[in-house]
Short mmCIF file of C-alpha atoms and ligand atoms in Angstrom, two decimals:
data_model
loop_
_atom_site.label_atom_id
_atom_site.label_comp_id
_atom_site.label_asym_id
_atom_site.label_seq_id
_atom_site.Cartn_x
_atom_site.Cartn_y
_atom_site.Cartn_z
CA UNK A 1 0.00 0.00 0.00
CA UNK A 2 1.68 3.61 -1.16
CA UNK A 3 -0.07 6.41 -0.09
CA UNK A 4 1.23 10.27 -1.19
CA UNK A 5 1.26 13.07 -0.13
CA UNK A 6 0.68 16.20 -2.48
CA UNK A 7 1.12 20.22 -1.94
CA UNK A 8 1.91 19.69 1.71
CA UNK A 9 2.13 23.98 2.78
CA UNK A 10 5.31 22.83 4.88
CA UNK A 11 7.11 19.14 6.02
CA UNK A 12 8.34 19.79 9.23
CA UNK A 13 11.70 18.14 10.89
CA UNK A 14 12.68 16.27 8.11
CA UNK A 15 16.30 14.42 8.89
CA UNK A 16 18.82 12.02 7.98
CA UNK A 17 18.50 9.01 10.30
CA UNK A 18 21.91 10.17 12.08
CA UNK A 19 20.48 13.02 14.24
CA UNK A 20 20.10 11.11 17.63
CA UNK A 21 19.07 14.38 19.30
CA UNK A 22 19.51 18.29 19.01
CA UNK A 23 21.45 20.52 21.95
CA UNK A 24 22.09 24.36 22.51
CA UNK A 25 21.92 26.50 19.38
CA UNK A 26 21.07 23.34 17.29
CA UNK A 27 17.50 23.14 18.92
CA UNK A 28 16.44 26.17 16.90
CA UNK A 29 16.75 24.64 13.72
CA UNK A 30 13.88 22.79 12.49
CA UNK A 31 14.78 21.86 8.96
CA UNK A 32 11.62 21.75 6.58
CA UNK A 33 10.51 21.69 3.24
CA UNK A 34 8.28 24.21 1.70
CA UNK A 35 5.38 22.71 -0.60
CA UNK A 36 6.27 19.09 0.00
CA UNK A 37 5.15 15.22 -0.87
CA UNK A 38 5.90 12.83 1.60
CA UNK A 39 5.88 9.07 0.09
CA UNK A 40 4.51 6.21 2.26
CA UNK A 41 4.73 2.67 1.76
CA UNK A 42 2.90 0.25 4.34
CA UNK A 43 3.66 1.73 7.61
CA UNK A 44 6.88 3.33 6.83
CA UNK A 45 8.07 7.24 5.37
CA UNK A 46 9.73 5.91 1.93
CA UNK A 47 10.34 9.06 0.54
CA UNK A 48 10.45 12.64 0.29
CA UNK A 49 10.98 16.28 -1.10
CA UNK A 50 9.97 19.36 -2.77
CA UNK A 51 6.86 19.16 -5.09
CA UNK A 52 9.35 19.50 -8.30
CA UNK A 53 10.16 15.59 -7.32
CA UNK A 54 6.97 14.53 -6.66
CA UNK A 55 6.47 10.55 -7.97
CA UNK A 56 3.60 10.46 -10.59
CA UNK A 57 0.13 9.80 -8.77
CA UNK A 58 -0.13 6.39 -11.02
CA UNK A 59 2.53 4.81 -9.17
CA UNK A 60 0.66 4.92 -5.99
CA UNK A 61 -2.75 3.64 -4.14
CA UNK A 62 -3.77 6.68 -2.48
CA UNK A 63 -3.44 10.42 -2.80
CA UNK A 64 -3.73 12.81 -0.50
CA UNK A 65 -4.06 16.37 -1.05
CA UNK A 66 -2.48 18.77 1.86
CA UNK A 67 -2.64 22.14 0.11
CA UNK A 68 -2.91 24.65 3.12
CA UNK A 69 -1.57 21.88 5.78
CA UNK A 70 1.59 21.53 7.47
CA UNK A 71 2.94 18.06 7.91
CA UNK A 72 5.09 16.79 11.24
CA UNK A 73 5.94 13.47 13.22
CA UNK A 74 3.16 12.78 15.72
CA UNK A 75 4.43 14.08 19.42
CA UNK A 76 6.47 11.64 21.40
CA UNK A 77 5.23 11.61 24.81
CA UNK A 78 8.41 10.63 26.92
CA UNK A 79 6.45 10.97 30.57
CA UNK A 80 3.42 9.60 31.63
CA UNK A 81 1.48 8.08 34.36
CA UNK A 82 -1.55 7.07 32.05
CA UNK A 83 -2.18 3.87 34.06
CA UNK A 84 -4.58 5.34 37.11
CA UNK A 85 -7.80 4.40 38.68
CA UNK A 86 -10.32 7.17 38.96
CA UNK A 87 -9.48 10.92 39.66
CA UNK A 88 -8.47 13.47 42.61
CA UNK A 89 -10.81 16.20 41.78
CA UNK A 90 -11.00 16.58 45.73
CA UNK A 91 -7.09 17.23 45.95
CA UNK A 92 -7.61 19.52 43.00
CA UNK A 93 -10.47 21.65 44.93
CA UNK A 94 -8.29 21.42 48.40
CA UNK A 95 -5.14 23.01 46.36
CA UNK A 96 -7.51 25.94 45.06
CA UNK A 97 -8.05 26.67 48.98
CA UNK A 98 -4.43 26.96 49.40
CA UNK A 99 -3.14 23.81 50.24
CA UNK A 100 0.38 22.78 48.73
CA UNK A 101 1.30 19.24 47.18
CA UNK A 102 3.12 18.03 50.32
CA UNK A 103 0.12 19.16 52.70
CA UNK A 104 -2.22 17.45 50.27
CA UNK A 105 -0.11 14.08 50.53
CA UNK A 106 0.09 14.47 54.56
CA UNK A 107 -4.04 14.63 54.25
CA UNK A 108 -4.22 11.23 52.97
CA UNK A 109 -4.02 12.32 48.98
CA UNK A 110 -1.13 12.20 46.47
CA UNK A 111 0.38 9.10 45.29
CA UNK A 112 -0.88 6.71 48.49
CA UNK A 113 -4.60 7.62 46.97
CA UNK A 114 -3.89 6.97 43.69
CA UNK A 115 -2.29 3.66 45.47
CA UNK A 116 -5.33 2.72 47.30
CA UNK A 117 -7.40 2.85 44.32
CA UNK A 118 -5.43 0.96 42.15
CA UNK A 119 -5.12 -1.83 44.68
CA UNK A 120 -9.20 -2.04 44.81
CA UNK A 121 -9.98 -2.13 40.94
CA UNK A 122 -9.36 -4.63 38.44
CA UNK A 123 -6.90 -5.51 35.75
CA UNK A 124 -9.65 -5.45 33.49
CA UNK A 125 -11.37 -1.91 35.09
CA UNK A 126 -7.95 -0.34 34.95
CA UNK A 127 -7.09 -1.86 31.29
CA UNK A 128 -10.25 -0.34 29.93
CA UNK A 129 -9.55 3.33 31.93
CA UNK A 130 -6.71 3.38 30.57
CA UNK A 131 -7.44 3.14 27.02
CA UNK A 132 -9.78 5.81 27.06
CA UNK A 133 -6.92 8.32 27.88
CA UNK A 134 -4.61 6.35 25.37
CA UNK A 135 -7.08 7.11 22.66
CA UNK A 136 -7.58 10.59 23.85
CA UNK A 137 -3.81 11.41 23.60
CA UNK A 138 -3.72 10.05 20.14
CA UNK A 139 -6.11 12.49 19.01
CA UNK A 140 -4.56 15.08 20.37
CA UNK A 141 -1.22 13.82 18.04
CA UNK A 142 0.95 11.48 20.42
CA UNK A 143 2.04 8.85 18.07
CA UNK A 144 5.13 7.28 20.93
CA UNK A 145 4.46 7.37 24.55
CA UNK A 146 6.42 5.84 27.68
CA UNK A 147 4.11 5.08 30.84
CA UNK A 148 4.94 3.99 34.16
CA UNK A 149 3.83 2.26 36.83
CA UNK A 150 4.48 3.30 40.51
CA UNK A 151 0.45 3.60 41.91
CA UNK A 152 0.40 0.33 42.97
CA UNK A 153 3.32 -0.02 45.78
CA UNK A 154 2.77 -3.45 46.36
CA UNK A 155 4.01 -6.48 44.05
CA UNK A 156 0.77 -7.31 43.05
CA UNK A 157 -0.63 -4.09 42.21
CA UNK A 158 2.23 -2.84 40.28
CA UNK A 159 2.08 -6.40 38.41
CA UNK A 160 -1.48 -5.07 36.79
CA UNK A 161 -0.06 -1.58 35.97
CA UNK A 162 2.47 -3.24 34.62
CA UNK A 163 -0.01 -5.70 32.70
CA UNK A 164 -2.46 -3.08 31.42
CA UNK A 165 0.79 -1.88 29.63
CA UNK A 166 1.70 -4.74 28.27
CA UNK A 167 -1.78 -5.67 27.11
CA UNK A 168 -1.53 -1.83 25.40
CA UNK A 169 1.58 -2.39 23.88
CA UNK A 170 -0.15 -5.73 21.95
CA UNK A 171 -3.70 -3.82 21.21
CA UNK A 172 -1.90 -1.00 19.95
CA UNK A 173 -0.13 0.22 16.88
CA UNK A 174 2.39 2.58 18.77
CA UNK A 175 5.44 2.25 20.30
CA UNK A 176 4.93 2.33 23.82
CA UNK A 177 7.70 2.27 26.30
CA UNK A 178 7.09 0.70 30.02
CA UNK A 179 8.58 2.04 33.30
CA UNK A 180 8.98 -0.12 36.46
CA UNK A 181 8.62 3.54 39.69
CA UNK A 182 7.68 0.97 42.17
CA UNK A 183 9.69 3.73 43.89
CA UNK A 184 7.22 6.60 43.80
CA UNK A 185 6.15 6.43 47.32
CA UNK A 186 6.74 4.38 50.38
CA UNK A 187 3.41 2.59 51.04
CA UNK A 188 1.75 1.91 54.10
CA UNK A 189 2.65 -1.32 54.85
CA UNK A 190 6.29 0.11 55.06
CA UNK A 191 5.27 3.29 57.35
CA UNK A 192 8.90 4.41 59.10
CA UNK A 193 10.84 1.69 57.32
CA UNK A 194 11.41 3.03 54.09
CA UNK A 195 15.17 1.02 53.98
CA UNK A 196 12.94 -2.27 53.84
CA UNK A 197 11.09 -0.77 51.01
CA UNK A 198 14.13 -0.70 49.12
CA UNK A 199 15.38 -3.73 50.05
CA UNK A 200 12.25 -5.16 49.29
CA UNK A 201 12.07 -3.30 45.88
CA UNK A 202 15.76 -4.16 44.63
CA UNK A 203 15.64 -8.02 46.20
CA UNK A 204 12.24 -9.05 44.86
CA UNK A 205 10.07 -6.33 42.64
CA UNK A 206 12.67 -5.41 39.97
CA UNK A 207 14.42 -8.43 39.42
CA UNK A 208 10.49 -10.26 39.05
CA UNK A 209 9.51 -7.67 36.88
CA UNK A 210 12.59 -7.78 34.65
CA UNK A 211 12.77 -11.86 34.18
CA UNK A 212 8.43 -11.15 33.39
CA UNK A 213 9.91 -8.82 30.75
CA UNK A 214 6.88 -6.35 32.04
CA UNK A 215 9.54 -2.78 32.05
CA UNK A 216 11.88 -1.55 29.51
CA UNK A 217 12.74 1.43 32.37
CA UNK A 218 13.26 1.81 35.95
CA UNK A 219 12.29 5.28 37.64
CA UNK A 220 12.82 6.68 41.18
CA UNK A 221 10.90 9.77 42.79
CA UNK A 222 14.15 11.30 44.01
CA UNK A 223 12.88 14.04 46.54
CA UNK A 224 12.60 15.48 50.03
CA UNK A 225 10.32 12.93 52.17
CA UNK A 226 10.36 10.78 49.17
CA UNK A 227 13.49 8.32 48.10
CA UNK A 228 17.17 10.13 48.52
CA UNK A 229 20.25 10.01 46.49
CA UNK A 230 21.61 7.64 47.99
CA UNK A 231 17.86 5.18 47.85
CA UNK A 232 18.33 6.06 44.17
CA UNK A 233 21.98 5.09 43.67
CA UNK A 234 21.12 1.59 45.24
CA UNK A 235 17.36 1.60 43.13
CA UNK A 236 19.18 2.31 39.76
CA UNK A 237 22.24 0.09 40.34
CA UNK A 238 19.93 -2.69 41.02
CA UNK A 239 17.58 -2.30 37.89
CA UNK A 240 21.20 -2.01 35.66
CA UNK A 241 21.53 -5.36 36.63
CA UNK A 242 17.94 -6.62 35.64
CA UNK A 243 18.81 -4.85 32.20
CA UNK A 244 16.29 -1.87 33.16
CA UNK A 245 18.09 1.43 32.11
CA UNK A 246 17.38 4.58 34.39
CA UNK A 247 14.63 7.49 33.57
CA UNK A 248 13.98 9.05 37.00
CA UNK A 249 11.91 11.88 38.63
CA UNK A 250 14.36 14.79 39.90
CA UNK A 251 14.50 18.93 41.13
CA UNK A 252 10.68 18.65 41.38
CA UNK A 253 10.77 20.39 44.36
CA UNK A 254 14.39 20.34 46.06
CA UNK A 255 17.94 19.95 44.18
CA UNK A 256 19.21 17.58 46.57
CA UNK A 257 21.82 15.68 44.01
CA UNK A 258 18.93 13.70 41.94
CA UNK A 259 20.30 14.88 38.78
CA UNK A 260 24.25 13.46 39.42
CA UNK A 261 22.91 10.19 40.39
CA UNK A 262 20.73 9.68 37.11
CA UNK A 263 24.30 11.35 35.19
CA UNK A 264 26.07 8.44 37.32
CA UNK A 265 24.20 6.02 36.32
CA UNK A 266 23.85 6.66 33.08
CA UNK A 267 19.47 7.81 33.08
CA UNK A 268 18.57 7.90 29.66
CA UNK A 269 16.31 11.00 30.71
CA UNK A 270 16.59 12.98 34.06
CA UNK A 271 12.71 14.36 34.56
CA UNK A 272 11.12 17.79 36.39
CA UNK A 273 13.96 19.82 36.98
CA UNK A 274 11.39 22.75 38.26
CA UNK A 275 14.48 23.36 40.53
CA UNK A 276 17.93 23.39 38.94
CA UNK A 277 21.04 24.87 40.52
CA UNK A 278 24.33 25.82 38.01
CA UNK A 279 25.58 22.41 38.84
CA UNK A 280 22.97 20.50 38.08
CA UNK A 281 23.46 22.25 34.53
CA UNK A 282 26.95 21.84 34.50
CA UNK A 283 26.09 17.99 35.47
CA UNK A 284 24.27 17.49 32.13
CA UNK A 285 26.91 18.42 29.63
CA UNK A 286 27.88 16.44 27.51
CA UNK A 287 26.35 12.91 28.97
CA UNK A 288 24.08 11.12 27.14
CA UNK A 289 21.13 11.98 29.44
CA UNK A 290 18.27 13.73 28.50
CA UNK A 291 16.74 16.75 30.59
CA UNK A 292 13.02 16.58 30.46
CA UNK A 293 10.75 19.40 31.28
CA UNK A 294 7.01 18.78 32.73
CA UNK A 295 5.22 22.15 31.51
CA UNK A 296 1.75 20.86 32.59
CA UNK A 297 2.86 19.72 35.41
CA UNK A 298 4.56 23.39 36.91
CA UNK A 299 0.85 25.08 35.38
CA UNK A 300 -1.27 22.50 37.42
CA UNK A 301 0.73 22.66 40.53
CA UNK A 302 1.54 26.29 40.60
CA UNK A 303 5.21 25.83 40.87
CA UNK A 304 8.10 26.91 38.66
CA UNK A 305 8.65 26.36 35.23
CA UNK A 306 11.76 24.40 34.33
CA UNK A 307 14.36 26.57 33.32
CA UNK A 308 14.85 25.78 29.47
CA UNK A 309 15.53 28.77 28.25
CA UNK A 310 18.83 28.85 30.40
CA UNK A 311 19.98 24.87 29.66
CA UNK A 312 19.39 25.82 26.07
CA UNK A 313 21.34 28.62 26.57
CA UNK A 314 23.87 26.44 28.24
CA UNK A 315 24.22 24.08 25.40
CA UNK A 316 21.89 21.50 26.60
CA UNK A 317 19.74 19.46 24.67
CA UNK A 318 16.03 19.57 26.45
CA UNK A 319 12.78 17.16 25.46
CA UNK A 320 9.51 18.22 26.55
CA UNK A 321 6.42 15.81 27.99
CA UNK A 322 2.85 15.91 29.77
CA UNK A 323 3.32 13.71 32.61
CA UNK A 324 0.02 13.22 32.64
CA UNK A 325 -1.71 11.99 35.97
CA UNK A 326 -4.03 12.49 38.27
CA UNK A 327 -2.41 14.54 40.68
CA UNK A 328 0.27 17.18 39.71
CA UNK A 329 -1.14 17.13 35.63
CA UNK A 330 -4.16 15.37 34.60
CA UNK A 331 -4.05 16.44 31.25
CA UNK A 332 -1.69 14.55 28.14
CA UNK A 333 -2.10 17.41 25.67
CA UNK A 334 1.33 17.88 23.84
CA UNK A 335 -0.33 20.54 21.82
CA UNK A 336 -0.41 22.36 25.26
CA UNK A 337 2.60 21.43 26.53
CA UNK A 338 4.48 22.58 22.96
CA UNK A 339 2.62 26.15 23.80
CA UNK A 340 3.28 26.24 27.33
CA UNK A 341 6.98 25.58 26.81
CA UNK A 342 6.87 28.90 24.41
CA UNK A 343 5.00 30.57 26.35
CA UNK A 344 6.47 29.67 30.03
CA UNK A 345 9.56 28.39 29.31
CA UNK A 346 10.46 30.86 26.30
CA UNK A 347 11.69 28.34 23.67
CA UNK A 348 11.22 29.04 20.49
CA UNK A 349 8.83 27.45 18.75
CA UNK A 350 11.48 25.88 16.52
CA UNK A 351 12.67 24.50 20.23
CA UNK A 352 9.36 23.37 21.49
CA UNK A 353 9.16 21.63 18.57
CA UNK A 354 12.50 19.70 18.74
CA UNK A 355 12.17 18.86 22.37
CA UNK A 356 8.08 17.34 21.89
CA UNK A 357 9.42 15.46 18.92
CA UNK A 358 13.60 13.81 18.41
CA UNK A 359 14.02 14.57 21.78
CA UNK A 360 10.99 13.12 23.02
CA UNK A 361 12.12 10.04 20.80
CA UNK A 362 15.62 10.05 22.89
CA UNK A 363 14.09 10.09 26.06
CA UNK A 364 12.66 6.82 25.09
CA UNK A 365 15.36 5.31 23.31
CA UNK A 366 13.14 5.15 20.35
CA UNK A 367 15.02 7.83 18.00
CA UNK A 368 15.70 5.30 15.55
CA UNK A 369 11.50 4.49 15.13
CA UNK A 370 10.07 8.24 15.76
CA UNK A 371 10.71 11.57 16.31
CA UNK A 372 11.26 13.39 12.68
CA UNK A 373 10.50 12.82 8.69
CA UNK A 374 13.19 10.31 8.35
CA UNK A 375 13.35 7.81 5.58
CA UNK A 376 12.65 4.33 7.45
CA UNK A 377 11.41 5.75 10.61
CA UNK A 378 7.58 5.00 11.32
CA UNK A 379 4.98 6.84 9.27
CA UNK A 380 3.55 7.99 12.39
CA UNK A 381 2.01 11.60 11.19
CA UNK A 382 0.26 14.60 11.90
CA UNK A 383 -1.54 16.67 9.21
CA UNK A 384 -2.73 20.47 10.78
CA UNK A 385 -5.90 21.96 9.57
CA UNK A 386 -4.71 24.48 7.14
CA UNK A 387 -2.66 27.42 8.93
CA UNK A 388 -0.67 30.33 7.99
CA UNK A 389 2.59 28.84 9.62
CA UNK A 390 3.61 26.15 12.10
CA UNK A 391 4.16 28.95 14.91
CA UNK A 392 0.36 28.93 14.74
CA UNK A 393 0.58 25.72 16.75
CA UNK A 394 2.22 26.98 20.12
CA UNK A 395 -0.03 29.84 19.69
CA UNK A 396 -3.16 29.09 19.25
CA UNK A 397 -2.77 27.47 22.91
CA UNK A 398 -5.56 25.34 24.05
CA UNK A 399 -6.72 25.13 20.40
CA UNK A 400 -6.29 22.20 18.04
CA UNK A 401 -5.11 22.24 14.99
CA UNK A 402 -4.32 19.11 14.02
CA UNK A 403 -6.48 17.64 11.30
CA UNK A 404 -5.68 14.14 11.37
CA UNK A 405 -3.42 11.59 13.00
CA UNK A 406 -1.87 9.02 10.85
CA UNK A 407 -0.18 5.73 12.38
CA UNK A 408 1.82 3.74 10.70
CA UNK A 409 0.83 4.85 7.45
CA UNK A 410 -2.71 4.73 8.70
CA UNK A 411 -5.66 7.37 9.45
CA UNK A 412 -6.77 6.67 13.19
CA UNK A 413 -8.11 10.41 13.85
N1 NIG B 1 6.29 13.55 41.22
C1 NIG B 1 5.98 12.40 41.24
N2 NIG B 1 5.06 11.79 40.51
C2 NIG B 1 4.08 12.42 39.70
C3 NIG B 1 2.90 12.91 40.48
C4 NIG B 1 2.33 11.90 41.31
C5 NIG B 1 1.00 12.23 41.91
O1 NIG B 1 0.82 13.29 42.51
O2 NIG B 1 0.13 11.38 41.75
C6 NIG B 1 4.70 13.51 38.88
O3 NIG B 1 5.56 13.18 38.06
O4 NIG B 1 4.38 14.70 39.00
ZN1 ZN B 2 5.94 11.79 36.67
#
């Protein structure tokens, strides 16, 4: 099955399958083609150019005609909690009145809630909750997503996160990356022994979940009242040895040395960063880890924004994601998240762009699959309505403009 197409306004982040990621001044380049074809056979992006090289329409099955529309990969969601039962609209009400995260988890809320519901509802109630927001993220244009686990806290309950995702992973024709945080909180059954949590976690949860083959990831909440550096040395060293490479939660809300453990350890992606000190940016250069900013999740919570602008600045490469769950960002718009970073963060759009997309694709290790008009890579698509340019996007937050969702080669939105 070829399918191509015609007049596209503008092809956005087209590439040569070499660029692994972008960094510093690189980020504000966002190579495209003006009044483009894009070529795609079966699920993959065969070919490409200017108009002028366009293959003759008899040589394919399908045409499509994008006069007006700007073409771009889907968004690659690199951090998610998509796997939750029910909501915290009661949290959300008590925060209005004032109260702050860490008040809101001493109440009873935050992560142990989430924990407590999950426990009570079934693989089958979760699987199907789950989906819904899995669908609802594709429309909005996520065509690659990582999701973790980490609201279960005990063996078995983080064994059905951990299933839902695998049962995605099978129903679904996206890549989808899985993350073992059985480290998000310590749960109640471990009240003031949080060392035989982590014993517990590196002894028996991470290596059963590695030989189940259930996590591609392993993820720590490195924070204040939560796991320490040291917690997360032990955490990470122990998933390296199940084969589970590092993506961890750091700087939400105190620099306490999260950021030189995930370096030390090699994190694929270090993720938050609301708080960075100069040394946590001078940690970051030139490693192979990826910073990730949380947009949504500073908006929701009221706290600040990650400092992109400045690790840009620095030379840093920087991916963007929703982080979507119930309690500090219950929303997995990337459309939003590409605006807020503009509009927050002050990237560029050119940068916003670049981070939601081949650095989004990093953060997962999936670069070589997603992440930019590639030949090879996964015709994973969006097509905009039409629009006067692709700055329109990051603008016109809270709007959509995307058209329809294509993946692999095929229309799902
Ligand atoms: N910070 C830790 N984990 C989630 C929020 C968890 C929750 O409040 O349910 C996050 O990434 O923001
Ligand atoms: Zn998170």
């Amino acid at each position: 099955m070829k399918t191509l197409f015609k007049n596209i306004k503008e092809l956005l982040q087209v590439r040569d399958e070499h660029t692994r990621f972008v960094s510093g001044k690189a980020m504000a380049e966002l190579p495209t083609i003006k009044n483009a074809f894009l070529l795609v056979e079966n699920d993959i992006i065969r070919d490409f150019g200017p108009m002028h090289d366009c293959p003759n329409d008899a040589a394919v099955d399908q045409v499509v005609h994008a006069e007006g529309k700007m073409m771009l990969p889907t968004w690659c969601d690199s951090h998610t909690h998509l796997v939750y039962a029910g909501n915290r609209e009661g949290e959300f009400v008590d925060k209005i009145k004032g109260l702050s995260y860490q008040e809101i988890a001493e109440k009873g809320g935050g992560i142990l809630n989430s924990a407590k519901k999950v426990q009570a509802i079934t693989e089958s109630e979760l699987y199907k909750e789950t989906k819904n927001r899995l669908d609802e993220i594709i429309a909005l244009g996520t065509g690659a997503v990582e999701i973790k686990s980490g609201y279960g806290l005990t063996l078995e309950a983080e064994l059905k996160m951990l299933s839902v995702i695998k049962r995605l992973k099978e129903n679904y024709n996206l890549p989808i990356k899985a993350t073992f945080l059985g480290a998000h909180a310590v749960p109640e059954n471990f009240k003031n022994n949080k060392e035989g949590y982590v014993d517990y976690l590196i002894s028996e949860m991470i290596p059963l979940v590695a030989e189940a083959k259930l996590a591609d990831f392993v993820d720590v909440f490195c924070e204040t009242g939560y796991f320490s550096v040291e917690d997360t040395h032990r955490i990470l060293e122990a998933g390296k040895k199940h084969g589970l490479s590092a993506k961890i939660h750091v700087n939400q809300f105190t620099a306490i040395g999260g950021v030189q453990a995930g370096v030390a350890n090699q994190a694929l992606s270090v993720d938050h960063l609301e708080e960075m000190r100069d040394e946590d940016i001078e940690a970051l250069k030139n490693t192979s880890t990826m910073p990730v900013a949380l947009p949504g999740c500073s908006f929701f919570l009221g706290i600040p924004y990650t400092p992109g602008r400045k690790m840009i600045d620095a030379g840093l490469p920087l991916a963007i994601a929703t982080d979507y769950n119930p309690g500090s960002s219950p929303s997995g718009n990337m459309n939003f998240v590409v605006s807020a970073a503009c509009i927050k963060m002050k990237l560029t759009p050119e940068e916003a762009i670049n981070a939601a997309t081949i650095n989004g694709a990093y953060a997962m290790g999936l670069e070589k699959q997603v992440g930019s008009i590639t030949k090879g890579k996964l015709a994973n698509l969006i097509l905009t309505k039409p629009i006067h340019s692709y700055s329109f996007i990051p603008y016109s937050f809270g709007n959509n403009q995307i058209e329809t969702v294509y993946l692999n080669g095929v229309e799902v939105v």
